[in-house]
Short mmCIF file of C-alpha atoms in Angstrom, two decimals:
data_model
loop_
_atom_site.label_atom_id
_atom_site.label_comp_id
_atom_site.label_asym_id
_atom_site.label_seq_id
_atom_site.Cartn_x
_atom_site.Cartn_y
_atom_site.Cartn_z
CA MET W 1 -9.03 19.32 -19.27
CA ARG W 2 -7.61 16.16 -20.84
CA ARG W 3 -9.31 12.78 -20.53
CA VAL W 4 -7.55 10.26 -18.24
CA VAL W 5 -7.71 6.48 -18.55
CA VAL W 6 -6.46 3.48 -16.60
CA THR W 7 -4.03 1.32 -18.59
CA GLY W 8 -2.20 -0.74 -15.96
CA LEU W 9 -2.98 -2.47 -12.67
CA GLY W 10 -0.75 -3.89 -9.91
CA MET W 11 -1.49 -5.28 -6.48
CA VAL W 12 -0.18 -7.01 -3.38
CA SER W 13 -3.06 -8.06 -1.13
CA PRO W 14 -4.00 -10.42 1.68
CA LEU W 15 -5.42 -12.67 -1.07
CA GLY W 16 -2.06 -12.93 -2.82
CA CYS W 17 0.55 -11.20 -4.92
CA GLY W 18 -0.86 -9.92 -8.19
CA VAL W 19 -4.12 -8.52 -9.55
CA GLU W 20 -5.50 -11.66 -11.16
CA PRO W 21 -4.88 -14.08 -8.23
CA THR W 22 -6.47 -11.57 -5.85
CA TRP W 23 -9.46 -10.90 -8.12
CA SER W 24 -10.23 -14.57 -8.77
CA ARG W 25 -9.99 -15.43 -5.07
CA LEU W 26 -12.14 -12.41 -4.21
CA LEU W 27 -14.87 -13.55 -6.60
CA ALA W 28 -14.61 -17.08 -5.22
CA GLY W 29 -15.42 -15.78 -1.74
CA HIS W 30 -12.05 -16.32 -0.06
CA SER W 31 -11.07 -14.38 3.04
CA GLY W 32 -7.52 -13.32 3.92
CA ALA W 33 -8.19 -13.29 7.65
CA ARG W 34 -6.16 -15.35 10.10
CA GLU W 35 -4.69 -15.34 13.57
CA ILE W 36 -1.73 -13.00 13.87
CA GLU W 37 1.65 -14.76 13.92
CA GLY W 38 5.05 -13.20 14.28
CA PHE W 39 4.49 -11.07 17.36
CA ASP W 40 2.92 -11.51 20.77
CA THR W 41 -0.81 -10.83 20.78
CA SER W 42 -1.69 -12.38 24.13
CA ASP W 43 -2.35 -8.99 25.75
CA LEU W 44 -4.04 -7.40 22.70
CA ALA W 45 -7.82 -7.07 22.37
CA CYS W 46 -7.57 -7.93 18.66
CA ARG W 47 -5.53 -11.02 17.73
CA ILE W 48 -6.46 -11.33 14.04
CA ALA W 49 -5.46 -9.58 10.82
CA MET W 50 -5.20 -10.05 7.07
CA PRO W 51 -1.48 -10.23 6.25
CA VAL W 52 0.01 -10.61 2.80
CA PRO W 53 0.67 -14.37 2.31
CA ARG W 54 4.37 -15.22 2.14
CA GLY W 55 4.64 -18.90 1.42
CA ASN W 56 3.72 -21.81 3.68
CA GLY W 57 1.71 -23.32 0.87
CA SER W 58 -0.45 -20.23 0.31
CA GLU W 59 -1.70 -19.39 -3.16
CA ALA W 60 0.16 -16.63 -5.05
CA PRO W 61 2.58 -15.92 -2.16
CA PHE W 62 4.49 -12.65 -2.03
CA ASP W 63 8.24 -13.04 -2.57
CA ALA W 64 9.96 -9.76 -1.73
CA ASP W 65 13.16 -10.81 -3.55
CA GLN W 66 11.24 -10.73 -6.82
CA TRP W 67 10.70 -6.96 -6.49
CA MET W 68 13.63 -5.53 -4.55
CA GLU W 69 17.22 -6.61 -3.85
CA PRO W 70 17.67 -8.08 -0.36
CA LYS W 71 20.22 -5.41 0.49
CA GLU W 72 17.62 -2.71 -0.25
CA GLN W 73 14.81 -4.57 1.55
CA ARG W 74 16.82 -4.42 4.78
CA LYS W 75 16.73 -0.61 4.65
CA VAL W 76 12.97 -0.14 4.32
CA ASP W 77 9.67 -1.05 5.93
CA ASP W 78 7.39 -3.51 4.13
CA PHE W 79 5.04 -0.82 2.79
CA ILE W 80 7.81 0.36 0.47
CA VAL W 81 8.46 -3.17 -0.83
CA PHE W 82 4.72 -3.71 -1.36
CA GLY W 83 4.41 -0.37 -3.15
CA VAL W 84 7.38 -1.04 -5.42
CA ALA W 85 5.94 -4.48 -6.26
CA ALA W 86 2.49 -3.09 -7.12
CA ALA W 87 3.96 -0.24 -9.19
CA THR W 88 6.28 -2.59 -11.08
CA GLN W 89 3.35 -4.89 -11.88
CA ALA W 90 1.20 -1.96 -13.03
CA LEU W 91 3.90 -0.61 -15.37
CA ALA W 92 4.44 -4.08 -16.85
CA ASP W 93 0.69 -4.54 -17.26
CA ALA W 94 0.46 -1.20 -19.06
CA GLY W 95 3.44 -2.09 -21.26
CA TRP W 96 4.97 1.30 -20.42
CA LYS W 97 8.73 1.47 -20.07
CA PRO W 98 9.93 5.02 -20.63
CA VAL W 99 13.47 5.01 -22.00
CA SER W 100 13.87 8.36 -23.72
CA TYR W 101 14.42 11.46 -21.61
CA GLU W 102 11.25 12.99 -23.09
CA ASP W 103 9.12 10.03 -22.02
CA GLN W 104 10.77 9.86 -18.59
CA ILE W 105 10.06 13.50 -17.71
CA ARG W 106 6.40 13.06 -18.70
CA THR W 107 5.90 10.04 -16.42
CA GLY W 108 5.42 10.67 -12.70
CA VAL W 109 4.67 8.83 -9.46
CA LEU W 110 2.14 9.59 -6.73
CA ILE W 111 1.88 6.77 -4.21
CA GLY W 112 0.83 7.42 -0.63
CA SER W 113 0.56 5.62 2.67
CA GLY W 114 -1.61 6.23 5.69
CA ILE W 115 0.99 5.57 8.35
CA GLY W 116 4.30 4.73 6.68
CA GLY W 117 7.03 2.82 8.48
CA LEU W 118 5.39 2.26 11.85
CA GLY W 119 7.17 -1.06 12.49
CA GLY W 120 10.61 0.40 11.81
CA ILE W 121 9.89 3.45 13.95
CA ALA W 122 8.81 1.24 16.85
CA GLU W 123 11.90 -1.00 16.60
CA THR W 124 14.32 1.88 16.22
CA ALA W 125 12.85 3.69 19.20
CA ILE W 126 13.72 0.62 21.27
CA THR W 127 17.24 0.50 19.78
CA LEU W 128 17.70 4.19 20.65
CA LYS W 129 16.59 3.63 24.23
CA GLU W 130 18.60 0.45 24.78
CA LYS W 131 21.76 1.09 22.74
CA GLY W 132 21.86 4.83 22.10
CA PRO W 133 21.98 7.02 18.99
CA ARG W 134 25.13 5.44 17.54
CA ARG W 135 23.11 2.32 16.73
CA VAL W 136 20.40 4.15 14.75
CA SER W 137 20.72 3.12 11.11
CA PRO W 138 21.59 5.73 8.49
CA PHE W 139 18.64 4.29 6.58
CA PHE W 140 16.19 4.73 9.43
CA ILE W 141 14.64 7.93 8.04
CA SER W 142 14.67 7.05 4.34
CA GLY W 143 13.17 3.64 4.98
CA ARG W 144 10.18 4.99 6.93
CA LEU W 145 9.19 8.13 5.00
CA ILE W 146 5.89 7.83 3.17
CA ASN W 147 7.03 9.50 -0.06
CA LEU W 148 9.89 7.00 -0.37
CA VAL W 149 7.54 4.59 -2.15
CA SER W 150 7.30 7.16 -4.93
CA GLY W 151 11.05 7.73 -4.57
CA TYR W 152 12.02 4.07 -4.93
CA VAL W 153 9.60 3.53 -7.84
CA SER W 154 10.98 6.54 -9.69
CA ILE W 155 14.58 5.37 -9.18
CA GLN W 156 13.87 1.76 -10.23
CA HIS W 157 11.95 2.76 -13.36
CA GLY W 158 13.54 6.07 -14.34
CA LEU W 159 10.37 8.13 -13.91
CA LYS W 160 11.37 11.80 -13.81
CA GLY W 161 7.97 13.51 -13.90
CA PRO W 162 6.00 14.81 -10.91
CA ASN W 163 6.98 12.89 -7.75
CA SER W 164 4.75 13.19 -4.76
CA ALA W 165 2.75 11.36 -2.09
CA VAL W 166 -0.57 11.63 -0.31
CA VAL W 167 -1.17 11.10 3.41
CA THR W 168 -4.87 11.15 4.23
CA ALA W 169 -5.33 8.10 6.45
CA CYS W 170 -7.79 5.64 4.91
CA SER W 171 -8.57 7.95 1.97
CA THR W 172 -4.92 7.98 0.84
CA GLY W 173 -5.18 5.55 -2.08
CA ALA W 174 -8.24 7.25 -3.57
CA HIS W 175 -6.78 10.73 -3.15
CA ALA W 176 -3.53 9.60 -4.78
CA ILE W 177 -5.34 8.28 -7.85
CA GLY W 178 -7.61 11.33 -8.05
CA ASP W 179 -4.76 13.80 -7.62
CA ALA W 180 -2.60 11.95 -10.16
CA ALA W 181 -5.47 11.97 -12.67
CA ARG W 182 -5.69 15.75 -12.25
CA LEU W 183 -1.96 16.14 -12.93
CA ILE W 184 -2.55 14.40 -16.27
CA ALA W 185 -5.77 16.30 -16.97
CA LEU W 186 -3.90 19.58 -16.39
CA ASP W 187 -1.03 18.45 -18.65
CA ASP W 188 1.67 18.23 -15.94
CA ALA W 189 2.32 14.64 -17.04
CA ASP W 190 1.19 12.15 -19.69
CA VAL W 191 1.49 9.05 -17.49
CA MET W 192 1.30 8.65 -13.70
CA VAL W 193 1.84 5.63 -11.46
CA ALA W 194 -0.58 6.18 -8.59
CA GLY W 195 -1.82 4.31 -5.54
CA GLY W 196 -1.22 3.48 -1.91
CA ALA W 197 0.79 1.09 0.25
CA GLU W 198 0.55 0.05 3.89
CA SER W 199 2.16 -2.31 6.40
CA ALA W 200 0.86 -1.56 9.88
CA ILE W 201 0.22 -5.10 11.12
CA ASN W 202 2.61 -4.94 14.05
CA ARG W 203 2.21 -4.71 17.80
CA LEU W 204 2.13 -0.93 17.86
CA GLY W 205 -0.31 -0.67 14.94
CA ILE W 206 -2.74 -3.18 16.40
CA ALA W 207 -2.46 -1.70 19.90
CA GLY W 208 -3.08 1.80 18.54
CA PHE W 209 -6.16 0.97 16.47
CA ALA W 210 -7.49 -1.26 19.26
CA ALA W 211 -7.07 1.61 21.72
CA CYS W 212 -9.29 3.86 19.61
CA ARG W 213 -11.85 1.04 19.46
CA ALA W 214 -11.68 0.65 15.69
CA LEU W 215 -10.80 -3.06 15.48
CA SER W 216 -12.96 -6.17 15.66
CA THR W 217 -12.43 -7.94 18.98
CA SER W 218 -15.23 -10.56 19.25
CA PHE W 219 -14.06 -12.88 16.50
CA ASN W 220 -10.53 -13.78 17.61
CA ASP W 221 -11.47 -17.47 17.47
CA ARG W 222 -13.24 -17.13 14.08
CA PRO W 223 -11.00 -14.80 12.02
CA THR W 224 -12.78 -15.20 8.67
CA ASP W 225 -16.12 -14.17 10.21
CA ALA W 226 -14.78 -10.93 11.68
CA SER W 227 -14.95 -8.53 8.74
CA ARG W 228 -18.72 -8.25 8.10
CA PRO W 229 -19.60 -4.84 6.65
CA PHE W 230 -23.28 -3.85 7.00
CA ASP W 231 -24.04 -6.97 9.08
CA LYS W 232 -25.74 -6.53 12.43
CA ASP W 233 -22.97 -8.43 14.29
CA ARG W 234 -20.06 -6.33 12.99
CA ASP W 235 -17.84 -4.88 15.71
CA GLY W 236 -14.89 -3.22 14.01
CA PHE W 237 -12.47 -3.60 11.13
CA VAL W 238 -9.82 -6.25 10.53
CA MET W 239 -6.47 -4.79 9.57
CA GLY W 240 -5.05 -5.75 6.19
CA GLU W 241 -1.80 -4.82 4.46
CA GLY W 242 -0.48 -4.55 0.93
CA ALA W 243 -0.47 -2.09 -1.95
CA GLY W 244 -2.39 -1.15 -5.06
CA CYS W 245 -1.08 0.87 -7.98
CA VAL W 246 -2.58 1.92 -11.29
CA VAL W 247 -1.01 3.39 -14.39
CA LEU W 248 -3.02 6.44 -15.44
CA GLU W 249 -2.52 7.96 -18.82
CA SER W 250 -3.99 10.70 -20.98
CA TYR W 251 -6.50 9.22 -23.40
CA GLU W 252 -4.54 10.54 -26.40
CA HIS W 253 -1.26 9.11 -25.11
CA ALA W 254 -2.84 5.68 -24.52
CA LYS W 255 -4.51 5.68 -27.95
CA ALA W 256 -1.34 6.81 -29.72
CA ARG W 257 0.68 3.89 -28.37
CA GLY W 258 -2.17 1.40 -28.76
CA ALA W 259 -2.45 0.66 -25.04
CA ARG W 260 -5.26 -1.45 -23.60
CA ILE W 261 -7.70 0.82 -21.77
CA TYR W 262 -9.45 -0.64 -18.71
CA ALA W 263 -11.67 2.35 -17.91
CA GLU W 264 -11.76 6.13 -17.79
CA VAL W 265 -11.36 8.15 -14.59
CA VAL W 266 -14.33 10.45 -15.12
CA GLY W 267 -14.93 11.80 -11.64
CA TYR W 268 -13.11 12.69 -8.44
CA GLY W 269 -14.67 14.41 -5.45
CA MET W 270 -13.29 15.45 -2.08
CA SER W 271 -14.75 16.83 1.11
CA GLY W 272 -14.06 17.37 4.79
CA ASP W 273 -16.41 16.51 7.65
CA ALA W 274 -15.15 19.27 9.99
CA TYR W 275 -16.64 17.19 12.77
CA HIS W 276 -14.52 14.67 14.72
CA ILE W 277 -11.01 13.17 14.59
CA THR W 278 -12.15 9.56 14.17
CA ALA W 279 -15.97 9.39 13.96
CA PRO W 280 -17.82 10.19 10.74
CA GLN W 281 -20.43 12.93 10.95
CA ASP W 282 -23.82 11.34 11.80
CA SER W 283 -25.75 12.28 8.69
CA GLY W 284 -22.95 11.31 6.31
CA ASP W 285 -22.97 14.79 4.84
CA GLY W 286 -19.25 14.71 4.08
CA ALA W 287 -19.56 11.39 2.22
CA TYR W 288 -22.59 12.73 0.35
CA ARG W 289 -20.73 15.85 -0.75
CA ALA W 290 -17.68 13.87 -1.91
CA MET W 291 -19.90 11.60 -4.03
CA SER W 292 -21.92 14.54 -5.39
CA ALA W 293 -18.74 16.40 -6.32
CA ALA W 294 -17.34 13.35 -8.11
CA LEU W 295 -20.54 12.87 -10.11
CA ARG W 296 -20.67 16.56 -11.00
CA ARG W 297 -17.10 16.36 -12.32
CA ALA W 298 -18.10 13.25 -14.28
CA GLY W 299 -21.19 14.94 -15.72
CA LEU W 300 -23.26 11.97 -14.53
CA SER W 301 -26.39 11.67 -12.43
CA PRO W 302 -26.68 9.36 -9.39
CA ARG W 303 -28.93 7.04 -11.41
CA ASP W 304 -26.08 6.36 -13.84
CA ILE W 305 -24.17 4.45 -11.13
CA ASP W 306 -24.21 0.66 -11.52
CA TYR W 307 -21.88 -0.32 -8.70
CA ILE W 308 -20.45 1.31 -5.60
CA ASN W 309 -17.36 -0.14 -3.96
CA ALA W 310 -18.21 1.02 -0.45
CA HIS W 311 -15.76 2.24 2.14
CA GLY W 312 -17.67 -0.20 4.42
CA THR W 313 -15.01 -1.01 7.00
CA SER W 314 -17.26 -3.13 9.26
CA THR W 315 -17.27 -0.60 12.10
CA PRO W 316 -20.62 -0.20 13.90
CA LEU W 317 -20.90 3.54 13.17
CA GLY W 318 -19.36 4.01 9.74
CA ASP W 319 -21.25 1.49 7.61
CA GLU W 320 -24.72 2.79 8.42
CA ILE W 321 -23.70 6.40 7.95
CA GLU W 322 -22.34 5.55 4.50
CA LEU W 323 -25.62 3.80 3.65
CA THR W 324 -27.56 6.88 4.79
CA ALA W 325 -25.45 9.11 2.55
CA ILE W 326 -25.97 6.81 -0.44
CA HIS W 327 -29.73 6.70 0.06
CA ARG W 328 -29.73 10.50 0.19
CA LEU W 329 -27.72 10.58 -3.05
CA LEU W 330 -29.84 8.07 -4.95
CA GLY W 331 -33.33 8.56 -3.57
CA SER W 332 -35.72 6.12 -5.18
CA GLY W 333 -32.99 5.09 -7.66
CA ALA W 334 -31.26 3.03 -4.97
CA ASN W 335 -32.92 -0.26 -5.93
CA ALA W 336 -31.11 -0.43 -9.29
CA LEU W 337 -27.69 -0.24 -7.67
CA SER W 338 -25.29 -2.91 -6.43
CA MET W 339 -22.94 -2.02 -3.62
CA SER W 340 -20.40 -4.21 -1.84
CA SER W 341 -17.53 -3.90 0.58
CA THR W 342 -14.50 -5.89 -0.50
CA LYS W 343 -13.01 -5.20 2.94
CA SER W 344 -15.07 -8.23 3.96
CA ALA W 345 -12.48 -10.37 2.14
CA ILE W 346 -9.21 -8.43 2.33
CA GLY W 347 -9.71 -6.33 5.46
CA HIS W 348 -8.90 -2.67 5.78
CA LEU W 349 -5.67 -1.81 3.98
CA LEU W 350 -5.76 1.74 5.43
CA GLY W 351 -3.72 3.94 3.07
CA ALA W 352 -3.74 1.25 0.38
CA ALA W 353 -7.49 0.56 0.65
CA GLY W 354 -8.67 3.22 -1.80
CA ALA W 355 -6.16 2.11 -4.43
CA VAL W 356 -6.87 -1.61 -4.15
CA GLU W 357 -10.60 -0.92 -4.22
CA ALA W 358 -10.23 1.35 -7.25
CA ILE W 359 -8.64 -1.63 -9.00
CA PHE W 360 -11.58 -3.86 -8.02
CA SER W 361 -13.89 -1.16 -9.41
CA VAL W 362 -12.05 -1.17 -12.72
CA LEU W 363 -12.15 -4.98 -12.86
CA ALA W 364 -15.90 -4.94 -12.19
CA ILE W 365 -16.21 -2.90 -15.38
CA ARG W 366 -13.85 -5.18 -17.32
CA ASP W 367 -15.56 -8.41 -16.31
CA GLN W 368 -19.13 -7.10 -15.82
CA ILE W 369 -19.29 -8.65 -12.39
CA VAL W 370 -19.60 -7.23 -8.89
CA PRO W 371 -17.52 -8.76 -6.06
CA PRO W 372 -19.40 -9.90 -2.95
CA THR W 373 -19.76 -8.67 0.61
CA LEU W 374 -18.74 -11.68 2.70
CA ASN W 375 -20.38 -12.50 6.05
CA LEU W 376 -23.40 -10.31 5.34
CA ASP W 377 -25.93 -12.62 6.99
CA HIS W 378 -28.31 -10.07 8.49
CA PRO W 379 -28.04 -6.43 7.35
CA SER W 380 -28.27 -4.14 10.37
CA VAL W 381 -30.72 -1.83 8.61
CA GLU W 382 -33.30 -2.40 5.91
CA THR W 383 -32.18 -1.15 2.53
CA SER W 384 -33.38 -1.44 -1.05
CA ILE W 385 -29.75 -1.44 -2.20
CA ASP W 386 -28.36 -4.79 -3.38
CA LEU W 387 -25.45 -5.33 -0.98
CA VAL W 388 -24.25 -8.42 -2.88
CA PRO W 389 -24.10 -10.80 0.08
CA HIS W 390 -21.78 -13.85 -0.03
CA LYS W 391 -21.65 -14.36 -3.83
CA PRO W 392 -20.59 -12.12 -6.72
CA ARG W 393 -23.25 -10.69 -9.02
CA GLU W 394 -23.02 -10.73 -12.80
CA ARG W 395 -24.62 -7.57 -14.10
CA GLU W 396 -24.11 -4.64 -16.41
CA VAL W 397 -21.38 -2.40 -14.99
CA ASP W 398 -20.63 0.80 -16.91
CA VAL W 399 -20.21 3.34 -14.13
CA VAL W 400 -18.56 2.58 -10.79
CA LEU W 401 -18.08 4.79 -7.79
CA SER W 402 -15.43 4.00 -5.15
CA ASN W 403 -15.65 5.59 -1.69
CA SER W 404 -12.90 6.20 0.85
CA PHE W 405 -13.24 7.99 4.17
CA GLY W 406 -10.42 8.65 6.63
CA PHE W 407 -9.64 9.76 10.17
CA GLY W 408 -9.66 13.51 10.39
CA GLY W 409 -12.89 13.58 8.41
CA THR W 410 -11.29 13.33 4.97
CA ASN W 411 -13.50 11.92 2.20
CA ALA W 412 -12.65 10.91 -1.36
CA CYS W 413 -14.74 9.47 -4.15
CA LEU W 414 -13.60 8.22 -7.55
CA VAL W 415 -15.83 7.51 -10.55
CA PHE W 416 -14.73 5.11 -13.30
CA ARG W 417 -16.56 4.55 -16.55
CA ARG W 418 -16.31 1.97 -19.28
CA VAL W 419 -14.72 3.34 -22.45
CA GLN W 420 -16.88 2.43 -25.42
CA MET V 1 42.20 -16.15 7.26
CA SER V 2 42.03 -14.69 10.76
CA ASP V 3 38.85 -14.82 12.76
CA VAL V 4 38.50 -11.03 12.47
CA ALA V 5 38.90 -11.12 8.68
CA GLU V 6 36.25 -13.79 8.39
CA ARG V 7 33.75 -11.86 10.47
CA VAL V 8 34.46 -8.60 8.60
CA LYS V 9 33.95 -10.26 5.23
CA LYS V 10 30.72 -11.88 6.33
CA ILE V 11 29.33 -8.47 7.35
CA VAL V 12 30.41 -6.86 4.08
CA ILE V 13 28.82 -9.63 2.00
CA GLU V 14 25.57 -9.39 3.93
CA HIS V 15 25.26 -5.60 4.04
CA LEU V 16 26.36 -4.80 0.50
CA GLY V 17 24.77 -7.83 -1.15
CA VAL V 18 27.97 -8.71 -3.04
CA ASP V 19 29.52 -12.03 -4.00
CA ALA V 20 32.07 -13.46 -1.58
CA ASP V 21 34.83 -13.65 -4.20
CA LYS V 22 34.73 -9.87 -4.65
CA VAL V 23 35.31 -9.21 -0.97
CA VAL V 24 39.13 -9.23 -1.06
CA ASN V 25 41.47 -7.20 1.12
CA ASN V 26 42.11 -4.43 -1.39
CA ALA V 27 38.44 -4.07 -2.41
CA ASN V 28 37.29 -0.48 -1.92
CA PHE V 29 33.77 -0.33 -0.44
CA ILE V 30 32.61 2.50 -2.72
CA GLU V 31 34.64 1.97 -5.89
CA ASP V 32 34.69 -1.83 -6.03
CA LEU V 33 31.71 -3.02 -3.98
CA GLY V 34 29.03 -0.51 -5.03
CA ALA V 35 28.49 1.07 -1.62
CA ASP V 36 27.32 4.67 -1.22
CA SER V 37 28.27 6.97 1.66
CA LEU V 38 25.30 5.82 3.78
CA ASP V 39 26.22 2.17 3.20
CA THR V 40 29.69 2.86 4.61
CA VAL V 41 28.17 4.50 7.70
CA GLU V 42 26.03 1.41 8.22
CA LEU V 43 29.03 -0.90 7.67
CA VAL V 44 31.01 0.85 10.37
CA MET V 45 28.01 0.52 12.70
CA ALA V 46 27.82 -3.18 11.93
CA PHE V 47 31.56 -3.58 12.73
CA GLU V 48 31.04 -1.73 16.02
CA GLU V 49 28.16 -4.01 16.91
CA GLU V 50 29.94 -7.23 15.91
CA PHE V 51 33.21 -6.43 17.69
CA SER V 52 31.77 -4.44 20.60
CA VAL V 53 34.03 -1.48 19.91
CA GLU V 54 33.53 2.18 19.20
CA ILE V 55 34.98 3.49 15.96
CA PRO V 56 35.32 7.30 16.14
CA ASP V 57 34.34 9.27 13.03
CA ASP V 58 37.93 10.28 12.20
CA ALA V 59 39.01 6.63 12.33
CA ALA V 60 35.95 5.55 10.31
CA GLU V 61 37.03 7.90 7.52
CA THR V 62 40.30 5.98 7.11
CA ILE V 63 38.46 2.66 6.62
CA VAL V 64 37.85 2.58 2.88
CA THR V 65 38.81 -1.00 1.96
CA VAL V 66 38.06 -4.41 3.38
CA GLY V 67 41.72 -4.67 4.43
CA ASP V 68 41.54 -1.31 6.26
CA ALA V 69 38.62 -2.62 8.32
CA ILE V 70 40.37 -5.89 9.14
CA LYS V 71 43.59 -4.13 10.12
CA PHE V 72 41.76 -1.59 12.30
CA LEU V 73 39.65 -4.19 14.05
CA GLU V 74 42.55 -6.59 14.62
CA LYS V 75 44.49 -3.78 16.25
CA THR V 76 41.52 -2.56 18.34
CA THR V 77 40.36 -5.95 19.53
CA ALA V 78 43.92 -7.10 20.35
CA ALA V 79 44.48 -4.05 22.57
#
C-alpha cells in the first residue's frame, strides 16, 4: 500500500470563505450561529442556524460569482457551488493543475453530500404541483444529484481519474477522504480531491431535522449559546452549511513535485452500529470499533493520540456515548488527550462535517494548537479528558483522530499524523 | 425594437450569460451563443413562461436563432 499525504486544503464555512479566515476565527472563539433569515421560521421549533456568510459586512464573505459563472449557478443547488469553491481552493493551495493527459487521468474526485439538493427538490415539487411538468427545468436533476459536485469539479479542472461520491449522512466527508486515500494507496490514482458539501438550511431541512428531534430548540433567542457539545444544557445540534475539500496525494508524487505536505493520512476505520436509524448504540461500540480499526490501520496505539476532533454534535444522547467509547479506547491514558468539538463554533455541516473537521485536524498538526469547544460551561459527565473549553490549547500535536457518525449507524474515523 | 424582441433578448442574455451585443437576430443559440441542447430546452420554457404560451416540441425544434424566437412569439401572441 502506498503512503498518502494531504497537500491542499479548501473550505467554505459558517465562519467565512477560505481555510485561513475560518481557522483564525475558530481559534478566536467566534460562533457562526444566528437567527435564520430568508425563509419563514415562525412555525418551526428551531429558528437558528449557521449559514455561510454572504456579505452584509461579514468577515471573509462567500461570493458565489468568484467560483462559478452565474449562468451555471442558476442550474444547481448551493451545495454544488460550495463544493466547487472548496475544491478549487484546495487545488490552488496544493499547486496542482494537471494539464497533460497523463496527469489528468491520474487525478480523481470524490466529494460527497449527506442530502444533496434538498432546497431545489422542495421548490421544484411545488412548481410541478402548481404549474405542471412542462415547467420543470431540464437542469432539475443534474443540479440536485450528489455526485454532481464531483462532476462539476472534474469538468472545471480537467480531472479525468476516478470520479465518485459518498452518501453516508453525517459521516460522508470522512468516508470520502478515507475512501479517496485508499484509491491512492491502491494505485488507482496519484492525486484525489476529496471532501463533502452541504446546503440543507431551508424550510424543509429544518422541519425534517426538527421533526426527528435532532435540533436545538431552547436557544432561539441566544443563537451563539445553542451549540454546546458535552455541556449539561445541550439540547440538539445547530445546522451549518458549507464544504470542505482536501487534495490527497501519494507521498512519492508529492515529494517528486516538491509539494508542501500538511500531514499523512495514516488510518481510516469504518463500522456499522446495526442498531437504530437515528440513535447511536448505547455503549458506543460502533464508534469504538471505527476508532480501533483506524488505529490498527495506522499501526498506532490509543496512547499515541494527542487530539481527537470529536463528532460531538451537541445532542443529548450522542455526546456522552462518544465519550464512553473514547474512555473505553484509552483507558487510563485518557488524561493525556485533548478532545474538542468544533461544531460548537460552526454547527453541524452534515455531509460536509467530516471533511471540514479533517481540515481542522490537519491544521492542529500544522500549528500545534487545538481548537476550543465553545459554550462548555458545565460538562454533563465527569471526565479526565481535556475537552478544551472556551479557549484553544497550545500543545504538542503529532497524531490526530477525527470522528464522524451518521444516521443509519454509519461510523468513520480518520487518523492524521505529522510527517517528520 | 418591438416589445416582444426586447423581452426575448432579455431572457436570452439572462439564461445564457452572454453580452447584449451578441444577442442579434441571426445569432444561433448553439453555434453563436454557447448554448447546449439542455440550455435550449430551458430557453423555450422561459419563453413559454414569459409570454404565457405553449410551444409544442415540433415548433420548438424550428427555433434555433434569436430571430426565430421573436418571429414565432410575435405571431403566437398576435393571434
